[in-house]
Every structure is written in C-alpha cells, then in structure tokens.
CSV table of C-alpha atoms and ligand atoms in Angstrom, one decimal:
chain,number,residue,atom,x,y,z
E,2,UNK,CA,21.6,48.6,20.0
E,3,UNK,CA,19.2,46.7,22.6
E,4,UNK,CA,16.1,48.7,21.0
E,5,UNK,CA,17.7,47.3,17.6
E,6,UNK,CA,18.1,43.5,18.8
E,7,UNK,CA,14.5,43.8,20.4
E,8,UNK,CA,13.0,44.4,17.2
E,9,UNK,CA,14.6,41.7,15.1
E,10,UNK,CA,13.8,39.7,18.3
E,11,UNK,CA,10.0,40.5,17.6
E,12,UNK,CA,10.5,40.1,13.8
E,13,UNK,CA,12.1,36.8,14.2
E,14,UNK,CA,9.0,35.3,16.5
E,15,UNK,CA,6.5,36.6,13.9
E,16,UNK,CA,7.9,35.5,11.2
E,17,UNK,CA,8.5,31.5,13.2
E,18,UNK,CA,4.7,32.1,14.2
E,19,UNK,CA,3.5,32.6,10.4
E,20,UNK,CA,5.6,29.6,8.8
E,21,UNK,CA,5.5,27.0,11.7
E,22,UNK,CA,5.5,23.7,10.2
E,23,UNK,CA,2.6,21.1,10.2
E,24,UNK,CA,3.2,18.9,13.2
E,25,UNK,CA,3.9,15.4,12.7
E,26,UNK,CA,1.0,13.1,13.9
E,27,UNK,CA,1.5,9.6,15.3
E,28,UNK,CA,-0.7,6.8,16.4
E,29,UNK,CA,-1.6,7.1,20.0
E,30,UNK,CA,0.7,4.5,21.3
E,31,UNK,CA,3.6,5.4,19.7
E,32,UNK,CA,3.0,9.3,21.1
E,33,UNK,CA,2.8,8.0,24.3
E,34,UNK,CA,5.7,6.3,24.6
E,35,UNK,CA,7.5,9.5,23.0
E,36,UNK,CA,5.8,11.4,25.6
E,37,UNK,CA,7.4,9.0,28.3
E,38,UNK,CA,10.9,9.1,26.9
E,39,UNK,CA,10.9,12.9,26.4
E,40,UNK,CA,9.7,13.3,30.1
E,41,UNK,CA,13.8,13.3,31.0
E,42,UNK,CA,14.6,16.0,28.5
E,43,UNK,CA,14.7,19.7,29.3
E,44,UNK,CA,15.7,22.9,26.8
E,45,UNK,CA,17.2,25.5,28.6
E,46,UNK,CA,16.4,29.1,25.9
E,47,UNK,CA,15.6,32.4,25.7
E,48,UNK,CA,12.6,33.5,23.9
E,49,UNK,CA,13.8,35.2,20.8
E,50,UNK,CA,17.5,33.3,20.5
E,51,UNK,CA,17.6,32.2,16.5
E,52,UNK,CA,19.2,29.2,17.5
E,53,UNK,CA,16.5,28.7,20.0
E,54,UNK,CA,13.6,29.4,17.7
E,55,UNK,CA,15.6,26.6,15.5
E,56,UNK,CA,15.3,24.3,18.2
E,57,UNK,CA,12.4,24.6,19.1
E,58,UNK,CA,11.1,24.4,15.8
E,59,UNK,CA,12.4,21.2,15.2
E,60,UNK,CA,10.6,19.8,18.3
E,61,UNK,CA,7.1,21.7,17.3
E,62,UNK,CA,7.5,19.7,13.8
E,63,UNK,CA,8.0,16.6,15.7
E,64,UNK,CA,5.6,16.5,18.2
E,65,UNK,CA,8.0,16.5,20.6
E,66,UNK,CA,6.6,17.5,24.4
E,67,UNK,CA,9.7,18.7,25.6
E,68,UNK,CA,10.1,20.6,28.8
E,69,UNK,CA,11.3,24.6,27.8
E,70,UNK,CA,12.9,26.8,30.7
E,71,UNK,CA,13.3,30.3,29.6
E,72,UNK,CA,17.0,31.4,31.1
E,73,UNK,CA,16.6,35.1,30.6
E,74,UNK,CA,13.5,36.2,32.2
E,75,UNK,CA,13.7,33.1,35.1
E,76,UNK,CA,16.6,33.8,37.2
E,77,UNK,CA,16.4,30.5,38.7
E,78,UNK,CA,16.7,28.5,35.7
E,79,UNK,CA,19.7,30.6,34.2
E,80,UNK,CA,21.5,29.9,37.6
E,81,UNK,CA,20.9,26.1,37.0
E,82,UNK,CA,22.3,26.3,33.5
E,83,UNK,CA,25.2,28.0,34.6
E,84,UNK,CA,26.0,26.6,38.0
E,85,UNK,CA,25.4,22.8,36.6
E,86,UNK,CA,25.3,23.3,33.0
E,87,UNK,CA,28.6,25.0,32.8
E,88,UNK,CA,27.5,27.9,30.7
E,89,UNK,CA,25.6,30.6,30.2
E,90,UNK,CA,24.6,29.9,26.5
E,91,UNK,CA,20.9,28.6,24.7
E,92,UNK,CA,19.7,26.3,23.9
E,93,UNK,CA,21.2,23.9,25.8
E,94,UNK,CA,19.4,20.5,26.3
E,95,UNK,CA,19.4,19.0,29.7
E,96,UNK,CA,19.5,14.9,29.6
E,97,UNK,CA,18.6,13.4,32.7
E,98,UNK,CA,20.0,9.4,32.5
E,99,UNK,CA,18.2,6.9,35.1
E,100,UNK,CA,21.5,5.3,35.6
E,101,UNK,CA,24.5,7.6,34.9
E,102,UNK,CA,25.1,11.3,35.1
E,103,UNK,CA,23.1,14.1,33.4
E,104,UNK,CA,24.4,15.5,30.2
E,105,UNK,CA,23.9,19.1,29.4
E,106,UNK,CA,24.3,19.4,25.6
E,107,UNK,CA,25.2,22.7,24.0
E,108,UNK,CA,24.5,23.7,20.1
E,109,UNK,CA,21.7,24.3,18.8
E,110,UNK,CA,23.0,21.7,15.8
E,111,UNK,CA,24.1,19.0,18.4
E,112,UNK,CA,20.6,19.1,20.2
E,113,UNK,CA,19.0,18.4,16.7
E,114,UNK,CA,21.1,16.0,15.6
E,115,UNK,CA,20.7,14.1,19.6
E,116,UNK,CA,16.6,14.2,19.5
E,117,UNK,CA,16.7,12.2,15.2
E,118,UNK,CA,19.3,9.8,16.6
E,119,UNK,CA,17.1,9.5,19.8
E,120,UNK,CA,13.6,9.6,18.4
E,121,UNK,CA,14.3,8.2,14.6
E,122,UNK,CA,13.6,11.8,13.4
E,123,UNK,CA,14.6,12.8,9.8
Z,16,GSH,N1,26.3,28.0,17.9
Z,16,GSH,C1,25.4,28.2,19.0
Z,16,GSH,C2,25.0,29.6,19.2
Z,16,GSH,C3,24.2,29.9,20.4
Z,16,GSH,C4,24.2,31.4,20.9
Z,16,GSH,O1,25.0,32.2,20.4
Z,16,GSH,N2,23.3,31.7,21.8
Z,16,GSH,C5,23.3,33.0,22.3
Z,16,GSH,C6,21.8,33.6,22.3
Z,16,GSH,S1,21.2,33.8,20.7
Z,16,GSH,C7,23.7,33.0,23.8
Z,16,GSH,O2,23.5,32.0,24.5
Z,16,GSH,N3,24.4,34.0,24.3
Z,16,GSH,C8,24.8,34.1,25.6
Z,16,GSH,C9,24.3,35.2,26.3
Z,16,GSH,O3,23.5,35.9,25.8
Z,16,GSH,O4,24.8,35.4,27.5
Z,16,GSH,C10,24.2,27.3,18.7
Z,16,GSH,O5,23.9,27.0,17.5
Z,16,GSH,O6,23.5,26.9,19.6
C-alpha cells in the first residue's frame, strides 16, 4: 500500500513538473509590494499531497513567494501545525495578522479562494 501511494506520489510530481503553468509576470513595483504582503503567509504541505501540489500550483502561476514548510519530513513544523494549527492536515495556510490573532486556514479550495480575494487573482 505505501509502495503503491509512493509511486502515484512520484507520478503525480512528474506529471505537475511537465505541465506547470507559465508564471504570471508583473511590473516591478507591483511584485514588490506582493512580495511584502505575502511575507506573512505560510503553507504548511507535504511534498506529494494532490491538494498540496494544487496549491501550490496556484501560487507558482501567480508569482506568489509564499513561504512552504513541508510537515512530513520536518518534525518541527508538523508539531507547529498541529499544536497551533489544530490539525494534522495539508495544506494548511498560516495568516499571520499585525493586529489580531493568526488564522490557520485549512482546504486546499479555501486557501485558493483566500490568496484571489487577497491578491485580485482570477
Ligand atoms: N479537502 C482537503 C483534503 C486534504 C487532505 O486530505 N490532505 C491529506 C494529505 S493528501 C492529509 O492532510 N492527511 C492527513 C495525514 O496524512 O495525516 C483539501 O482540499 O485540502
């Protein structure tokens, strides 16, 4: 089963590696400032999770430098996600707010639908 899993983990990264999407380009300024705001944001995954891959294709596509912890091969960062997170589930996107209380935000779908409202994505 785990030998089974591995290889559709394996198949799954080649096949994201040959069809990653062009990634957007912006003007300098306005990747800067992205850069700043994304700076707070970090996305809890494991390497080969489909809903991870997802994810992180979405931020590849949108030029989107966004902090990734892998919580399966880092023990420290899977007992971060569950100890303040709440759960031991990827992705999960980790929202730190200047002024109120960090938001850790489960679902692959919920994460996507966050960073369009967030960055004006489509
Ligand atoms: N509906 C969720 C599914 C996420 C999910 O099932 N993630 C799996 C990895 S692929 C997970 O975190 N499993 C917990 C574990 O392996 O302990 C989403 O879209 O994000």
């Amino acid at each position: 089963m785990s030998l089974i899993r591995w290889v559709l983990g394996k198949l799954i990264l080649f096949i994201n590696l040959l069809t990653l999407p062009k990634p957007i380009l912006r003007k300098k300024i306005d990747q800067d400032r992205v850069d700043k705001e994304t700076k707070n944001l970090t996305i809890y995954q494991f390497e080969a999770c489909p809903f991870c891959v997802k994810v992180r294709r979405f931020i590849w596509k949108n030029s989107l430098k966004i902090n990734l912890k892998d919580a399966k091969k880092n023990k420290k960062f899977k007992s971060e996600l569950v100890n303040e997170g709440g759960k031991h589930k990827v992705p999960c996107l980790k929202i730190v707010k200047k002024y109120s209380k960090t938001i850790w935000l489960y679902e692959s779908t919920e994460i996507i639908k966050f960073l369009k409202k967030e960055f004006k994505l489509s």
